[in-house]
CSV table of C-alpha atoms in Angstrom, one decimal:
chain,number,residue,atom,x,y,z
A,1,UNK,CA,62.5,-109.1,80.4
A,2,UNK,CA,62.4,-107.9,83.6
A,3,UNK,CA,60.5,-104.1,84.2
A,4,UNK,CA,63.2,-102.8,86.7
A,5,UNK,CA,66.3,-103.9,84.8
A,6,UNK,CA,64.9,-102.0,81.7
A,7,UNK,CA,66.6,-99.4,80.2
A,8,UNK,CA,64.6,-96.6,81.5
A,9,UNK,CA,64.8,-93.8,78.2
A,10,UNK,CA,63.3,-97.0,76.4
A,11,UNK,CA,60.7,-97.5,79.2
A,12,UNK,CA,59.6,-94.1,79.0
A,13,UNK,CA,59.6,-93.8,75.4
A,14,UNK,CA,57.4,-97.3,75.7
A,15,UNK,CA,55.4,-95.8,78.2
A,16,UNK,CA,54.7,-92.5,76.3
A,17,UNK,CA,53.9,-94.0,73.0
A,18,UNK,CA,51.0,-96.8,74.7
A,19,UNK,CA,49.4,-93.5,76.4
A,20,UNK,CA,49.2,-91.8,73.4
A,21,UNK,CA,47.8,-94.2,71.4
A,22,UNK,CA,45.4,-95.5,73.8
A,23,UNK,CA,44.4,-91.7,73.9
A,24,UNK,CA,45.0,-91.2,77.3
A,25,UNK,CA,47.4,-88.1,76.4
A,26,UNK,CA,48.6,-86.5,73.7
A,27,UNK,CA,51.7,-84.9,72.8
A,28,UNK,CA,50.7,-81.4,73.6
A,29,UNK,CA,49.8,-82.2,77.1
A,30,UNK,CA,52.8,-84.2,77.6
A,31,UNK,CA,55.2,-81.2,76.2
A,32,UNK,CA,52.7,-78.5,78.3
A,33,UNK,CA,53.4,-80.2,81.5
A,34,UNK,CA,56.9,-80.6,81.4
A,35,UNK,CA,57.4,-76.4,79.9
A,36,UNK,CA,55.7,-76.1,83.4
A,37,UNK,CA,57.5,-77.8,85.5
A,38,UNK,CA,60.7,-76.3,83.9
A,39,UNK,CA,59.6,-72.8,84.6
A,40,UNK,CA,59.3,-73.5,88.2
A,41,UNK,CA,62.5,-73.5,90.2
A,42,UNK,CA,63.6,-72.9,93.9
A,43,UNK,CA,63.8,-68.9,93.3
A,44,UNK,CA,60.0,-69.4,93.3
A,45,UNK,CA,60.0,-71.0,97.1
A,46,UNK,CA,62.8,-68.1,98.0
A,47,UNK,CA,60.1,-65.1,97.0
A,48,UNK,CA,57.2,-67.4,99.1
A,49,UNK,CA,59.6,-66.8,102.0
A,50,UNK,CA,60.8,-63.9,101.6
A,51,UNK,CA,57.2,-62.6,101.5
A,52,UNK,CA,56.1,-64.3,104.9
A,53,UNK,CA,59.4,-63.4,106.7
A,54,UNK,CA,58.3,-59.7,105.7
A,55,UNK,CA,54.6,-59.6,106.0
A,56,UNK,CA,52.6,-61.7,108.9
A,57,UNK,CA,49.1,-61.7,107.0
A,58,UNK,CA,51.0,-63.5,104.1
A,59,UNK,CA,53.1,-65.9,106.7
A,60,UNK,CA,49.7,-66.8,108.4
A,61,UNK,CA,48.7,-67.7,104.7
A,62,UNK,CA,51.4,-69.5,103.8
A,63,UNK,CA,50.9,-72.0,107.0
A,64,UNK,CA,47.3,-72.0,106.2
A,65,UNK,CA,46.6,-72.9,103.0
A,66,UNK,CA,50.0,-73.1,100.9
A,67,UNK,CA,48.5,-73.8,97.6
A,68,UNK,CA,46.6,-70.3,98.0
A,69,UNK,CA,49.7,-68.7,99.2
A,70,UNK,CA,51.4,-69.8,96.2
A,71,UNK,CA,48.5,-68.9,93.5
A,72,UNK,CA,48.6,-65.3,95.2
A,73,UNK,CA,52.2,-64.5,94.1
A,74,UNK,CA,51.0,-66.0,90.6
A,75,UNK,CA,52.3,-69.4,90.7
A,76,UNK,CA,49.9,-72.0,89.3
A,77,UNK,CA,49.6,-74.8,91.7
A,78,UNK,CA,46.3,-76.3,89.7
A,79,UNK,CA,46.7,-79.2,88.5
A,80,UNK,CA,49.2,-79.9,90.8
A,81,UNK,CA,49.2,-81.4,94.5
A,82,UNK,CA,48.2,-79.1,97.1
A,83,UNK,CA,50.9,-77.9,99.0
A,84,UNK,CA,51.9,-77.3,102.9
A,85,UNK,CA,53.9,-74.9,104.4
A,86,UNK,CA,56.1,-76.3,107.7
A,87,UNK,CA,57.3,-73.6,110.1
A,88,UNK,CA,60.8,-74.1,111.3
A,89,UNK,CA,60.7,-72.4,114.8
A,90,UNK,CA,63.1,-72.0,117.9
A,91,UNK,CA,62.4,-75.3,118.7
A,92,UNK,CA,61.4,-77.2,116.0
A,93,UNK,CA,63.4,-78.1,112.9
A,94,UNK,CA,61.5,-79.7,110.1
A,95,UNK,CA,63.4,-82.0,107.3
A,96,UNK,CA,61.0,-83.2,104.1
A,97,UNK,CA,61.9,-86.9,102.5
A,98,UNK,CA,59.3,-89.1,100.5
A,99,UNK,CA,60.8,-92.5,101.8
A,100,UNK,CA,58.2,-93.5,99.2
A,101,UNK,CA,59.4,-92.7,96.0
A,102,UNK,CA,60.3,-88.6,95.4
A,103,UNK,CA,57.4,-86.7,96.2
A,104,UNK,CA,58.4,-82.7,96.2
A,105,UNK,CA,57.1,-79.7,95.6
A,106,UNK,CA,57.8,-79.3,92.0
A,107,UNK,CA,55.5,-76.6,91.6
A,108,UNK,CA,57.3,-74.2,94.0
A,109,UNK,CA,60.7,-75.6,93.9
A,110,UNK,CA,61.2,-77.0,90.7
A,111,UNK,CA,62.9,-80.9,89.9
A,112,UNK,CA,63.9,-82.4,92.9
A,113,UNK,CA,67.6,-82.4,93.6
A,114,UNK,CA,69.5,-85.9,92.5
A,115,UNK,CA,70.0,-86.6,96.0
A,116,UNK,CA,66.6,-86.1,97.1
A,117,UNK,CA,65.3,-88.9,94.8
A,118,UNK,CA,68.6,-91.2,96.3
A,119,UNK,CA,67.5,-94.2,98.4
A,120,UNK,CA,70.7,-93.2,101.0
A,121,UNK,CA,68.4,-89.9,101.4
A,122,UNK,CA,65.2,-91.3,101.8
A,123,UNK,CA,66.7,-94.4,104.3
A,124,UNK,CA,68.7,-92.1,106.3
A,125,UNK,CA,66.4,-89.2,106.9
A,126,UNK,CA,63.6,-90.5,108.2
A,127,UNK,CA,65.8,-92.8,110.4
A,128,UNK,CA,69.0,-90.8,111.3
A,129,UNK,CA,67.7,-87.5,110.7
A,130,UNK,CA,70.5,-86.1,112.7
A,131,UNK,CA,73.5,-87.8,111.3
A,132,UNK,CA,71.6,-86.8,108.2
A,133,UNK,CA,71.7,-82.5,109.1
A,134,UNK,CA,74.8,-82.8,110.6
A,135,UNK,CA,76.6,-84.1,107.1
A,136,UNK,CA,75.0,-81.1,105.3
A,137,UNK,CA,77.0,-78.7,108.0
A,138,UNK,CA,73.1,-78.0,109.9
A,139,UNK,CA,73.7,-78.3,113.6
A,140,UNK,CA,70.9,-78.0,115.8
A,141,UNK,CA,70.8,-76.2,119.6
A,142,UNK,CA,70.4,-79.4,121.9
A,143,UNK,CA,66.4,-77.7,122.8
A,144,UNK,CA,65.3,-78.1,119.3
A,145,UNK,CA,63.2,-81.2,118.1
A,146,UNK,CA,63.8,-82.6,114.9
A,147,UNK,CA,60.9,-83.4,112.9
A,148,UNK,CA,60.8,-85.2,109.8
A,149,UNK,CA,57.9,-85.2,107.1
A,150,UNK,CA,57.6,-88.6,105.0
A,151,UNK,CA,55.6,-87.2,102.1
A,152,UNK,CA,53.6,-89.9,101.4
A,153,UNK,CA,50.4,-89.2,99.8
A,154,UNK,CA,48.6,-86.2,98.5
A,155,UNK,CA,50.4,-83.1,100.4
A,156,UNK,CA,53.4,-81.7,98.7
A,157,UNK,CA,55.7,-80.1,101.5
A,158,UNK,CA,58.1,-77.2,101.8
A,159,UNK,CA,59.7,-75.9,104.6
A,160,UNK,CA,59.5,-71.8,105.9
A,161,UNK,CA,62.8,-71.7,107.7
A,162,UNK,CA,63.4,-68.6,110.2
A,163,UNK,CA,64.9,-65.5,109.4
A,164,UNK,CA,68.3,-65.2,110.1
A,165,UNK,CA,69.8,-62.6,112.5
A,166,UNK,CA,71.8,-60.0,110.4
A,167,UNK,CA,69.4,-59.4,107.9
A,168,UNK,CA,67.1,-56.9,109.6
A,169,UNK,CA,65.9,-53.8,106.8
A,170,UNK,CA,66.6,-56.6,103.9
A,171,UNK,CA,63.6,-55.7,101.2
A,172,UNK,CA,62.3,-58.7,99.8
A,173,UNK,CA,64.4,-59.5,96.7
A,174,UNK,CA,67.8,-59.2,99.4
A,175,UNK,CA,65.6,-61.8,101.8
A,176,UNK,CA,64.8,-63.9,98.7
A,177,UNK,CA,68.1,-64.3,97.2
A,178,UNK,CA,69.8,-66.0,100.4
A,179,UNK,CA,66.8,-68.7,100.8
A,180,UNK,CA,68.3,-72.2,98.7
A,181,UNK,CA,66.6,-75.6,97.6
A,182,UNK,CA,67.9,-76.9,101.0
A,183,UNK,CA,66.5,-74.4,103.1
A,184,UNK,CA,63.2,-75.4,102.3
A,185,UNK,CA,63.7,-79.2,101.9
A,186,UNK,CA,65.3,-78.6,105.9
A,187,UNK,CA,69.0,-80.2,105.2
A,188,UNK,CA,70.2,-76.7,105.7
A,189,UNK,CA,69.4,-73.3,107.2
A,190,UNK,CA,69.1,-69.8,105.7
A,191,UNK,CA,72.4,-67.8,106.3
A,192,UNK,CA,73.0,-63.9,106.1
A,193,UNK,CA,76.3,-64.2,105.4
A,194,UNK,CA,75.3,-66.2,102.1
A,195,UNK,CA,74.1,-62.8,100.5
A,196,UNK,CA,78.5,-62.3,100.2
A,197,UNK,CA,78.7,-65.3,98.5
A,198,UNK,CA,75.8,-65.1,96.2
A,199,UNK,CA,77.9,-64.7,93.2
A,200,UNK,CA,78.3,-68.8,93.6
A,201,UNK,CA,74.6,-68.8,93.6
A,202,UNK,CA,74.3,-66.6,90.2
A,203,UNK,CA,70.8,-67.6,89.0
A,204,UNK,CA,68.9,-67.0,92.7
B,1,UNK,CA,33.8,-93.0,108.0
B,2,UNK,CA,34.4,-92.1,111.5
B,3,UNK,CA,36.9,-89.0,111.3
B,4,UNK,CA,39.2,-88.4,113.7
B,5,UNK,CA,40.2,-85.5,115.0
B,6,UNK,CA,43.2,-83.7,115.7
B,7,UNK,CA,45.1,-85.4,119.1
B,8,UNK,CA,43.2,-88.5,118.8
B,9,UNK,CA,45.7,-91.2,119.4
B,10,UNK,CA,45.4,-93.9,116.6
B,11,UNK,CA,47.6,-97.0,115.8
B,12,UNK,CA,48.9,-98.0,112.1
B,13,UNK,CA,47.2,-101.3,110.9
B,14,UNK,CA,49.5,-103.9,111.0
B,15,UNK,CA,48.3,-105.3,107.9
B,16,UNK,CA,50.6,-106.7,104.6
B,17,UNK,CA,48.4,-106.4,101.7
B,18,UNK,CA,51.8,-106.8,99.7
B,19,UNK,CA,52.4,-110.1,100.6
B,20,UNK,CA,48.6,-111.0,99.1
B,21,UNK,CA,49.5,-109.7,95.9
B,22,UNK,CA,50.1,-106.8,93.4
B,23,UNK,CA,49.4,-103.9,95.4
B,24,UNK,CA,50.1,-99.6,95.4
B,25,UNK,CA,50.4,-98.7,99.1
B,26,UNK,CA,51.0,-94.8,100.9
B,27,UNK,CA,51.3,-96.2,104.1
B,28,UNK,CA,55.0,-96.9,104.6
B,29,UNK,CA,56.1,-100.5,106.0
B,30,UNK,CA,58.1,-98.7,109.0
B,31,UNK,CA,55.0,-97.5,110.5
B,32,UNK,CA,52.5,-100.7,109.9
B,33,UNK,CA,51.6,-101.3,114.1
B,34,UNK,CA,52.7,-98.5,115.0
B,35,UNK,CA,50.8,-96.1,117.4
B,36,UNK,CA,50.8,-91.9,117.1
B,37,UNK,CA,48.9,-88.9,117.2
B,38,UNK,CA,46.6,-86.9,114.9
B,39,UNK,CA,48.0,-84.3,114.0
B,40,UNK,CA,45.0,-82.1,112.0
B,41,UNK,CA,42.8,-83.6,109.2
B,42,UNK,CA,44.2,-82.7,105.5
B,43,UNK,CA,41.1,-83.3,103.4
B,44,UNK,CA,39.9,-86.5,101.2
B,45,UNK,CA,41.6,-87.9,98.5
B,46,UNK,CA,40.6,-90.9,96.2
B,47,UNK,CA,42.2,-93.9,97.6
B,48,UNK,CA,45.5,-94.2,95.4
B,49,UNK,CA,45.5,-98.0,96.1
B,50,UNK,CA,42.4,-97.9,93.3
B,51,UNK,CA,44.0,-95.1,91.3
B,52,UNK,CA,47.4,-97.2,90.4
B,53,UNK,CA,45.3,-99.9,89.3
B,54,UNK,CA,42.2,-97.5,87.5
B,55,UNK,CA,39.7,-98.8,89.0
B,56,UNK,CA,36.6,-96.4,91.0
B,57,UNK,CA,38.6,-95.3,93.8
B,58,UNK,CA,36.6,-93.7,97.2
B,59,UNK,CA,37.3,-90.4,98.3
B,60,UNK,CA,38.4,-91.6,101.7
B,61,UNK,CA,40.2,-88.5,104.5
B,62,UNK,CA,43.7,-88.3,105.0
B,63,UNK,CA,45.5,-87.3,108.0
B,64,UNK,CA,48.8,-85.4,109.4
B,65,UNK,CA,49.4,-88.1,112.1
B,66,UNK,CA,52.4,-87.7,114.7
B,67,UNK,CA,54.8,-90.7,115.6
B,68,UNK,CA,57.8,-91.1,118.7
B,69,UNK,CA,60.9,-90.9,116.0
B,70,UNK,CA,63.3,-93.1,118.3
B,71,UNK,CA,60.4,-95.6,119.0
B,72,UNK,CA,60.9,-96.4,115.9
B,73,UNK,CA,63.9,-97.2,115.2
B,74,UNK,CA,65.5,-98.2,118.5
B,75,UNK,CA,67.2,-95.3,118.4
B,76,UNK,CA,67.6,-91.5,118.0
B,77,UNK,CA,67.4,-88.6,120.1
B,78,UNK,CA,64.2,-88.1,122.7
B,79,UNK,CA,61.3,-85.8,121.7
B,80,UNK,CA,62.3,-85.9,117.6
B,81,UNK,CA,59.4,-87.1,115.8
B,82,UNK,CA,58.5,-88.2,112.5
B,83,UNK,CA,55.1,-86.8,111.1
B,84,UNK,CA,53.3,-88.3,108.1
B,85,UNK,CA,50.0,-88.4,105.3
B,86,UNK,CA,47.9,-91.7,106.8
B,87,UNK,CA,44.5,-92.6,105.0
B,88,UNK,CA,42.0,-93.1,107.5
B,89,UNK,CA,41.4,-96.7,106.4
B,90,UNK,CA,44.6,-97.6,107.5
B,91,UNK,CA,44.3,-95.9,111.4
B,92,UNK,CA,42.6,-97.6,114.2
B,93,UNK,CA,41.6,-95.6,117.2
B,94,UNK,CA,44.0,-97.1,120.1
């Protein structure tokens, strides 16, 4: 039988049951590891940048060393890759694909969107990152550069995209609650108008 | 290793290890030959083309590097630019 035709709940089951036996893992590690990566979801991310938009020491951390900006708000990065912070600026726009496979930042943003994981993603971001932005509504100033980060290796990325005008005095719960999975993957931009609709948005 | 720092301008190997057998490779096939920029250092990692296949794998560095987005591709807008995670065994100083 051929690997990649296999039915993949059977592969993993496969999979799971060799690495057990062979002692590699056991079922407890197995069940830890996914209870953590389903307590981590995008509202983790939002309170990261909701933090640096507010206070510059912990912005200056975040670019610096994401993995300690992360632990510092209480969320376990260990064990995980390390993470990096990309500033979205005036002029520069930053959109994260792993043309790879599906790298992300689960410990900060949770599972990866379906879409992320999509081959039509990961072929068309890295080579039409435009057409790409411009189908998720995001629509740059002509001065700004578009750069795209193929996770490919060891980093896991996120994106700190800038505040938006209209949200000056926000506290940082207000800032956090407007800042979505797509804002810090870079296929969209934070909006303070969003805050009206956030009863779409219950769970942020 | 030689370490390179950031702004050093380095080309991709143009090499196809894939086509010599079963093989677990970072370095994506639409950047082998290609020529960009350091961008900073990111630290050493063991070489995952050892890890896939368990066997001793060297800490080797990694690297930010830079690339031209639209020299790419053939296309794209001018001054975009496509930035990813390169072991250093795979750059070449140009």
């Amino acid at each position: 039988m051929n690997l990649l035709e296999t039915d993949s709940a059977a592969l993993l089951a496969a999979v799971r049951r060799v690495l057990i036996a062979k002692g590699v893992l056991t079922d407890a590690e197995i069940a830890d590891r996914i209870a953590k990566t389903e307590q981590a979801s995008p509202a983790l991310g939002a309170r990261m940048v909701a933090k640096g938009w507010l206070e510059p020491d912990y912005r200056a951390l975040l670019l610096e060393d994401g993995t300690k900006a992360a632990e510092t708000l209480g969320i376990m990065i260990r064990g995980a890759p390390p993470l990096g912070v990309l500033e979205n600026t005036p002029l520069v726009h930053n959109l994260v694909v792993c043309t790879l496979c599906s790298c992300y930042p689960r410990a900060v943003l949770g599972y990866p969107p379906f879409w992320f994981k999509s081959a039509a993603y990961r072929a068309r971001a890295v080579r039409d990152p435009r057409g790409v932005l411009a189908e998720w509504g995001t629509l740059l100033p002509d001065n700004v550069r578009v750069r795209v980060v193929d996770s490919t290796a060891d980093y896991r990325w996120m994106v700190l995209p800038q505040r938006p005008a209209g949200t000056e005095g926000w506290d940082e719960a207000q800032l956090a609650a407007i800042v979505r999975e797509g804002d810090m993957i870079g296929v969209t931009v934070p909006d303070g108008a969003r805050l009206r609709e956030k009863t779409l948005y219950p769970e942020r | 290793m030689t370490g390179f720092a950031a702004g050093t301008a380095v080309r991709v190997r143009d090499d196809w290890p894939e086509t010599r057998g079963p093989v677990h490779i970072r370095t994506p096939h639409y950047l082998r030959g290609m020529r960009g920029e350091v961008v900073r250092p990111l630290g050493a990692f063991p070489n995952p083309e050892d890890l896939a296949f368990a066997r001793t794998a060297p800490v080797i560095p990694l690297y930010h590097v830079r690339f031209d987005q639209p020299s790419i591709w053939g296309e794209g807008r001018s001054g975009d630019e496509v930035v990813v995670e390169i072991f250093e065994h795979w750059l070449e100083p140009v």
